[in-house]
């Protein structure tokens, strides 16, 4: 394995791993704010729940895109 191939594998792993870590932190913060908002105004929980799941889906899309880019880096560059 050459040094260039090793760097390509490292780049792909970083794209996939850091995207997942960032999304996990984002969903954790989002869930905490959801619970905080529900505790402050319980009558808004149905509306907050809908918005929570929509935004959580958007946040979870980031690691999926990162996996796609990481796979492209790993396999399309001929590593």
mmCIF file of N, CA and C in Angstrom:
data_model
loop_
_atom_site.group_PDB
_atom_site.id
_atom_site.type_symbol
_atom_site.label_atom_id
_atom_site.label_comp_id
_atom_site.label_asym_id
_atom_site.label_seq_id
_atom_site.Cartn_x
_atom_site.Cartn_y
_atom_site.Cartn_z
ATOM 1 N N UNK A 1 0.848 -1.167 0.000
ATOM 2 C CA UNK A 1 0.000 0.000 0.000
ATOM 3 C C UNK A 1 0.898 1.237 0.000
ATOM 4 N N UNK A 2 0.603 2.127 -0.911
ATOM 5 C CA UNK A 2 1.403 3.342 -0.984
ATOM 6 C C UNK A 2 0.878 4.362 0.015
ATOM 7 N N UNK A 3 1.647 5.415 0.166
ATOM 8 C CA UNK A 3 1.243 6.470 1.093
ATOM 9 C C UNK A 3 -0.019 7.176 0.603
ATOM 10 N N UNK A 4 -0.152 7.340 -0.706
ATOM 11 C CA UNK A 4 -1.344 7.987 -1.259
ATOM 12 C C UNK A 4 -2.595 7.157 -0.983
ATOM 13 N N UNK A 5 -2.494 5.844 -1.120
ATOM 14 C CA UNK A 5 -3.638 4.983 -0.836
ATOM 15 C C UNK A 5 -4.018 5.048 0.640
ATOM 16 N N UNK A 6 -3.022 5.086 1.496
ATOM 17 C CA UNK A 6 -3.299 5.177 2.931
ATOM 18 C C UNK A 6 -4.013 6.483 3.258
ATOM 19 N N UNK A 7 -3.605 7.574 2.624
ATOM 20 C CA UNK A 7 -4.256 8.858 2.867
ATOM 21 C C UNK A 7 -5.684 8.875 2.328
ATOM 22 N N UNK A 8 -5.917 8.183 1.216
ATOM 23 C CA UNK A 8 -7.276 8.101 0.676
ATOM 24 C C UNK A 8 -8.181 7.343 1.645
ATOM 25 N N UNK A 9 -7.691 6.230 2.185
ATOM 26 C CA UNK A 9 -8.485 5.475 3.159
ATOM 27 C C UNK A 9 -8.731 6.297 4.426
ATOM 28 N N UNK A 10 -7.741 7.035 4.852
ATOM 29 C CA UNK A 10 -7.894 7.886 6.029
ATOM 30 C C UNK A 10 -8.924 8.981 5.776
ATOM 31 N N UNK A 11 -8.879 9.589 4.591
ATOM 32 C CA UNK A 11 -9.841 10.643 4.260
ATOM 33 C C UNK A 11 -11.262 10.090 4.232
ATOM 34 N N UNK A 12 -11.446 8.932 3.624
ATOM 35 C CA UNK A 12 -12.779 8.327 3.592
ATOM 36 C C UNK A 12 -13.299 8.001 4.980
ATOM 37 N N UNK A 13 -12.438 7.470 5.821
ATOM 38 C CA UNK A 13 -12.845 7.137 7.189
ATOM 39 C C UNK A 13 -13.196 8.387 7.986
ATOM 40 N N UNK A 14 -12.433 9.452 7.792
ATOM 41 C CA UNK A 14 -12.721 10.696 8.508
ATOM 42 C C UNK A 14 -14.043 11.307 8.057
ATOM 43 N N UNK A 15 -14.320 11.280 6.764
ATOM 44 C CA UNK A 15 -15.583 11.830 6.266
ATOM 45 C C UNK A 15 -16.760 11.080 6.874
ATOM 46 N N UNK A 16 -16.679 9.762 6.872
ATOM 47 C CA UNK A 16 -17.782 8.955 7.400
ATOM 48 C C UNK A 16 -17.883 9.103 8.922
ATOM 49 N N UNK A 17 -16.766 8.990 9.619
ATOM 50 C CA UNK A 17 -16.775 9.013 11.081
ATOM 51 C C UNK A 17 -17.143 10.357 11.670
ATOM 52 N N UNK A 18 -16.551 11.426 11.163
ATOM 53 C CA UNK A 18 -16.841 12.745 11.725
ATOM 54 C C UNK A 18 -18.252 13.206 11.391
ATOM 55 N N UNK A 19 -18.760 12.797 10.236
ATOM 56 C CA UNK A 19 -20.155 13.103 9.921
ATOM 57 C C UNK A 19 -21.104 12.442 10.899
ATOM 58 N N UNK A 20 -20.821 11.200 11.246
ATOM 59 C CA UNK A 20 -21.668 10.476 12.197
ATOM 60 C C UNK A 20 -21.576 11.080 13.596
ATOM 61 N N UNK A 21 -20.374 11.463 13.998
ATOM 62 C CA UNK A 21 -20.205 12.072 15.328
ATOM 63 C C UNK A 21 -20.940 13.407 15.400
ATOM 64 N N UNK A 22 -20.810 14.207 14.352
ATOM 65 C CA UNK A 22 -21.498 15.500 14.327
ATOM 66 C C UNK A 22 -23.005 15.349 14.373
ATOM 67 N N UNK A 23 -23.530 14.390 13.639
ATOM 68 C CA UNK A 23 -24.975 14.157 13.650
ATOM 69 C C UNK A 23 -25.438 13.652 15.011
ATOM 70 N N UNK A 24 -24.647 12.808 15.652
ATOM 71 C CA UNK A 24 -25.019 12.307 16.978
ATOM 72 C C UNK A 24 -25.079 13.445 17.994
ATOM 73 N N UNK A 25 -24.121 14.340 17.927
ATOM 74 C CA UNK A 25 -24.139 15.499 18.826
ATOM 75 C C UNK A 25 -25.350 16.376 18.529
ATOM 76 N N UNK A 26 -25.627 16.590 17.240
ATOM 77 C CA UNK A 26 -26.774 17.414 16.857
ATOM 78 C C UNK A 26 -28.096 16.832 17.310
ATOM 79 N N UNK A 27 -28.277 15.527 17.146
ATOM 80 C CA UNK A 27 -29.523 14.888 17.578
ATOM 81 C C UNK A 27 -29.633 14.930 19.099
ATOM 82 N N UNK A 28 -28.522 14.798 19.802
ATOM 83 C CA UNK A 28 -28.549 14.895 21.261
ATOM 84 C C UNK A 28 -28.980 16.270 21.738
ATOM 85 N N UNK A 29 -28.429 17.300 21.136
ATOM 86 C CA UNK A 29 -28.820 18.672 21.496
ATOM 87 C C UNK A 29 -30.282 18.913 21.136
ATOM 88 N N UNK A 30 -30.678 18.444 19.950
ATOM 89 C CA UNK A 30 -32.056 18.613 19.502
ATOM 90 C C UNK A 30 -33.033 17.910 20.437
ATOM 91 N N UNK A 31 -32.700 16.697 20.869
ATOM 92 C CA UNK A 31 -33.562 15.973 21.798
ATOM 93 C C UNK A 31 -33.666 16.665 23.144
ATOM 94 N N UNK A 32 -32.556 17.222 23.610
ATOM 95 C CA UNK A 32 -32.586 17.962 24.867
ATOM 96 C C UNK A 32 -33.472 19.191 24.790
ATOM 97 N N UNK A 33 -33.389 19.901 23.677
ATOM 98 C CA UNK A 33 -34.235 21.090 23.506
ATOM 99 C C UNK A 33 -35.706 20.707 23.355
ATOM 100 N N UNK A 34 -35.960 19.553 22.716
ATOM 101 C CA UNK A 34 -37.339 19.065 22.608
ATOM 102 C C UNK A 34 -37.916 18.784 23.990
ATOM 103 N N UNK A 35 -37.153 18.100 24.830
ATOM 104 C CA UNK A 35 -37.627 17.808 26.186
ATOM 105 C C UNK A 35 -37.805 19.083 26.999
ATOM 106 N N UNK A 36 -36.893 20.016 26.812
ATOM 107 C CA UNK A 36 -37.000 21.288 27.531
ATOM 108 C C UNK A 36 -38.253 22.050 27.103
ATOM 109 N N UNK A 37 -38.507 22.092 25.800
ATOM 110 C CA UNK A 37 -39.704 22.782 25.310
ATOM 111 C C UNK A 37 -40.979 22.089 25.749
ATOM 112 N N UNK A 38 -40.974 20.753 25.760
ATOM 113 C CA UNK A 38 -42.145 20.017 26.218
ATOM 114 C C UNK A 38 -42.401 20.195 27.702
ATOM 115 N N UNK A 39 -41.347 20.357 28.477
ATOM 116 C CA UNK A 39 -41.518 20.574 29.915
ATOM 117 C C UNK A 39 -42.050 21.975 30.198
ATOM 118 N N UNK A 40 -41.650 22.939 29.375
ATOM 119 C CA UNK A 40 -42.117 24.313 29.598
ATOM 120 C C UNK A 40 -43.574 24.493 29.180
ATOM 121 N N UNK A 41 -43.936 23.918 28.019
ATOM 122 C CA UNK A 41 -45.302 24.075 27.509
ATOM 123 C C UNK A 41 -45.816 22.713 27.030
ATOM 124 N N UNK A 42 -46.369 21.922 27.941
ATOM 125 C CA UNK A 42 -46.813 20.565 27.582
ATOM 126 C C UNK A 42 -47.898 20.535 26.501
ATOM 127 N N UNK A 43 -48.669 21.603 26.371
ATOM 128 C CA UNK A 43 -49.737 21.605 25.367
ATOM 129 C C UNK A 43 -49.190 21.683 23.935
ATOM 130 N N UNK A 44 -47.928 22.038 23.776
ATOM 131 C CA UNK A 44 -47.316 22.137 22.449
ATOM 132 C C UNK A 44 -46.557 20.871 22.038
ATOM 133 N N UNK A 45 -46.609 19.824 22.848
ATOM 134 C CA UNK A 45 -45.825 18.616 22.557
ATOM 135 C C UNK A 45 -46.161 18.010 21.190
ATOM 136 N N UNK A 46 -47.441 17.908 20.772
ATOM 137 C CA UNK A 46 -47.686 17.329 19.431
ATOM 138 C C UNK A 46 -47.023 18.125 18.302
ATOM 139 N N UNK A 47 -47.081 19.449 18.364
ATOM 140 C CA UNK A 47 -46.451 20.267 17.334
ATOM 141 C C UNK A 47 -44.931 20.159 17.420
ATOM 142 N N UNK A 48 -44.409 20.177 18.632
ATOM 143 C CA UNK A 48 -42.962 20.063 18.804
ATOM 144 C C UNK A 48 -42.457 18.703 18.336
ATOM 145 N N UNK A 49 -43.226 17.654 18.571
ATOM 146 C CA UNK A 49 -42.817 16.312 18.163
ATOM 147 C C UNK A 49 -42.699 16.231 16.639
ATOM 148 N N UNK A 50 -43.668 16.816 15.938
ATOM 149 C CA UNK A 50 -43.622 16.810 14.476
ATOM 150 C C UNK A 50 -42.388 17.542 13.977
ATOM 151 N N UNK A 51 -42.145 18.717 14.517
ATOM 152 C CA UNK A 51 -40.972 19.489 14.105
ATOM 153 C C UNK A 51 -39.681 18.775 14.495
ATOM 154 N N UNK A 52 -39.689 18.112 15.639
ATOM 155 C CA UNK A 52 -38.506 17.374 16.086
ATOM 156 C C UNK A 52 -38.141 16.285 15.089
ATOM 157 N N UNK A 53 -39.127 15.501 14.658
ATOM 158 C CA UNK A 53 -38.825 14.402 13.737
ATOM 159 C C UNK A 53 -38.408 14.906 12.361
ATOM 160 N N UNK A 54 -38.973 16.018 11.914
ATOM 161 C CA UNK A 54 -38.567 16.582 10.622
ATOM 162 C C UNK A 54 -37.117 17.044 10.685
ATOM 163 N N UNK A 55 -36.780 17.800 11.714
ATOM 164 C CA UNK A 55 -35.412 18.312 11.838
ATOM 165 C C UNK A 55 -34.435 17.176 12.118
ATOM 166 N N UNK A 56 -34.846 16.181 12.893
ATOM 167 C CA UNK A 56 -33.964 15.046 13.150
ATOM 168 C C UNK A 56 -33.670 14.285 11.855
ATOM 169 N N UNK A 57 -34.660 14.168 10.992
ATOM 170 C CA UNK A 57 -34.433 13.534 9.699
ATOM 171 C C UNK A 57 -33.447 14.318 8.855
ATOM 172 N N UNK A 58 -33.536 15.640 8.898
ATOM 173 C CA UNK A 58 -32.590 16.465 8.144
ATOM 174 C C UNK A 58 -31.183 16.355 8.721
ATOM 175 N N UNK A 59 -31.087 16.307 10.039
ATOM 176 C CA UNK A 59 -29.768 16.167 10.669
ATOM 177 C C UNK A 59 -29.174 14.795 10.352
ATOM 178 N N UNK A 60 -30.006 13.766 10.333
ATOM 179 C CA UNK A 60 -29.512 12.420 10.029
ATOM 180 C C UNK A 60 -29.154 12.246 8.559
ATOM 181 N N UNK A 61 -29.591 13.154 7.713
ATOM 182 C CA UNK A 61 -29.226 13.064 6.295
ATOM 183 C C UNK A 61 -27.748 13.381 6.089
ATOM 184 N N UNK A 62 -27.165 14.160 6.983
ATOM 185 C CA UNK A 62 -25.758 14.555 6.831
ATOM 186 C C UNK A 62 -24.819 13.348 6.841
ATOM 187 N N UNK A 63 -24.913 12.419 7.810
ATOM 188 C CA UNK A 63 -24.007 11.270 7.737
ATOM 189 C C UNK A 63 -24.282 10.364 6.547
ATOM 190 N N UNK A 64 -25.531 10.322 6.084
ATOM 191 C CA UNK A 64 -25.812 9.516 4.897
ATOM 192 C C UNK A 64 -25.111 10.097 3.672
ATOM 193 N N UNK A 65 -25.126 11.408 3.553
ATOM 194 C CA UNK A 65 -24.399 12.064 2.465
ATOM 195 C C UNK A 65 -22.904 11.846 2.652
ATOM 196 N N UNK A 66 -22.442 11.914 3.898
ATOM 197 C CA UNK A 66 -21.029 11.666 4.178
ATOM 198 C C UNK A 66 -20.604 10.256 3.818
ATOM 199 N N UNK A 67 -21.476 9.283 4.057
ATOM 200 C CA UNK A 67 -21.159 7.902 3.667
ATOM 201 C C UNK A 67 -21.041 7.805 2.153
ATOM 202 N N UNK A 68 -21.937 8.467 1.445
ATOM 203 C CA UNK A 68 -21.859 8.458 -0.013
ATOM 204 C C UNK A 68 -20.577 9.087 -0.526
ATOM 205 N N UNK A 69 -20.197 10.221 0.043
ATOM 206 C CA UNK A 69 -18.958 10.885 -0.366
ATOM 207 C C UNK A 69 -17.755 10.048 0.035
ATOM 208 N N UNK A 70 -17.798 9.461 1.227
ATOM 209 C CA UNK A 70 -16.699 8.605 1.672
ATOM 210 C C UNK A 70 -16.522 7.388 0.781
ATOM 211 N N UNK A 71 -17.625 6.773 0.385
ATOM 212 C CA UNK A 71 -17.540 5.629 -0.530
ATOM 213 C C UNK A 71 -16.994 6.058 -1.887
ATOM 214 N N UNK A 72 -17.393 7.246 -2.328
ATOM 215 C CA UNK A 72 -16.854 7.760 -3.592
ATOM 216 C C UNK A 72 -15.345 7.958 -3.487
ATOM 217 N N UNK A 73 -14.910 8.542 -2.376
ATOM 218 C CA UNK A 73 -13.473 8.757 -2.177
ATOM 219 C C UNK A 73 -12.735 7.421 -2.160
ATOM 220 N N UNK A 74 -13.313 6.434 -1.488
ATOM 221 C CA UNK A 74 -12.633 5.147 -1.346
ATOM 222 C C UNK A 74 -12.603 4.330 -2.632
ATOM 223 N N UNK A 75 -13.706 4.307 -3.365
ATOM 224 C CA UNK A 75 -13.803 3.366 -4.473
ATOM 225 C C UNK A 75 -13.654 3.997 -5.854
ATOM 226 N N UNK A 76 -14.012 5.263 -6.013
ATOM 227 C CA UNK A 76 -13.963 5.865 -7.345
ATOM 228 C C UNK A 76 -12.581 6.409 -7.690
ATOM 229 N N UNK A 77 -11.730 6.580 -6.704
ATOM 230 C CA UNK A 77 -10.403 7.128 -6.984
ATOM 231 C C UNK A 77 -9.399 6.047 -7.330
ATOM 232 N N UNK A 78 -9.817 4.801 -7.327
ATOM 233 C CA UNK A 78 -8.928 3.706 -7.685
ATOM 234 C C UNK A 78 -7.946 3.330 -6.599
ATOM 235 N N UNK A 79 -8.341 3.521 -5.345
ATOM 236 C CA UNK A 79 -7.430 3.235 -4.233
ATOM 237 C C UNK A 79 -7.199 1.778 -4.049
#
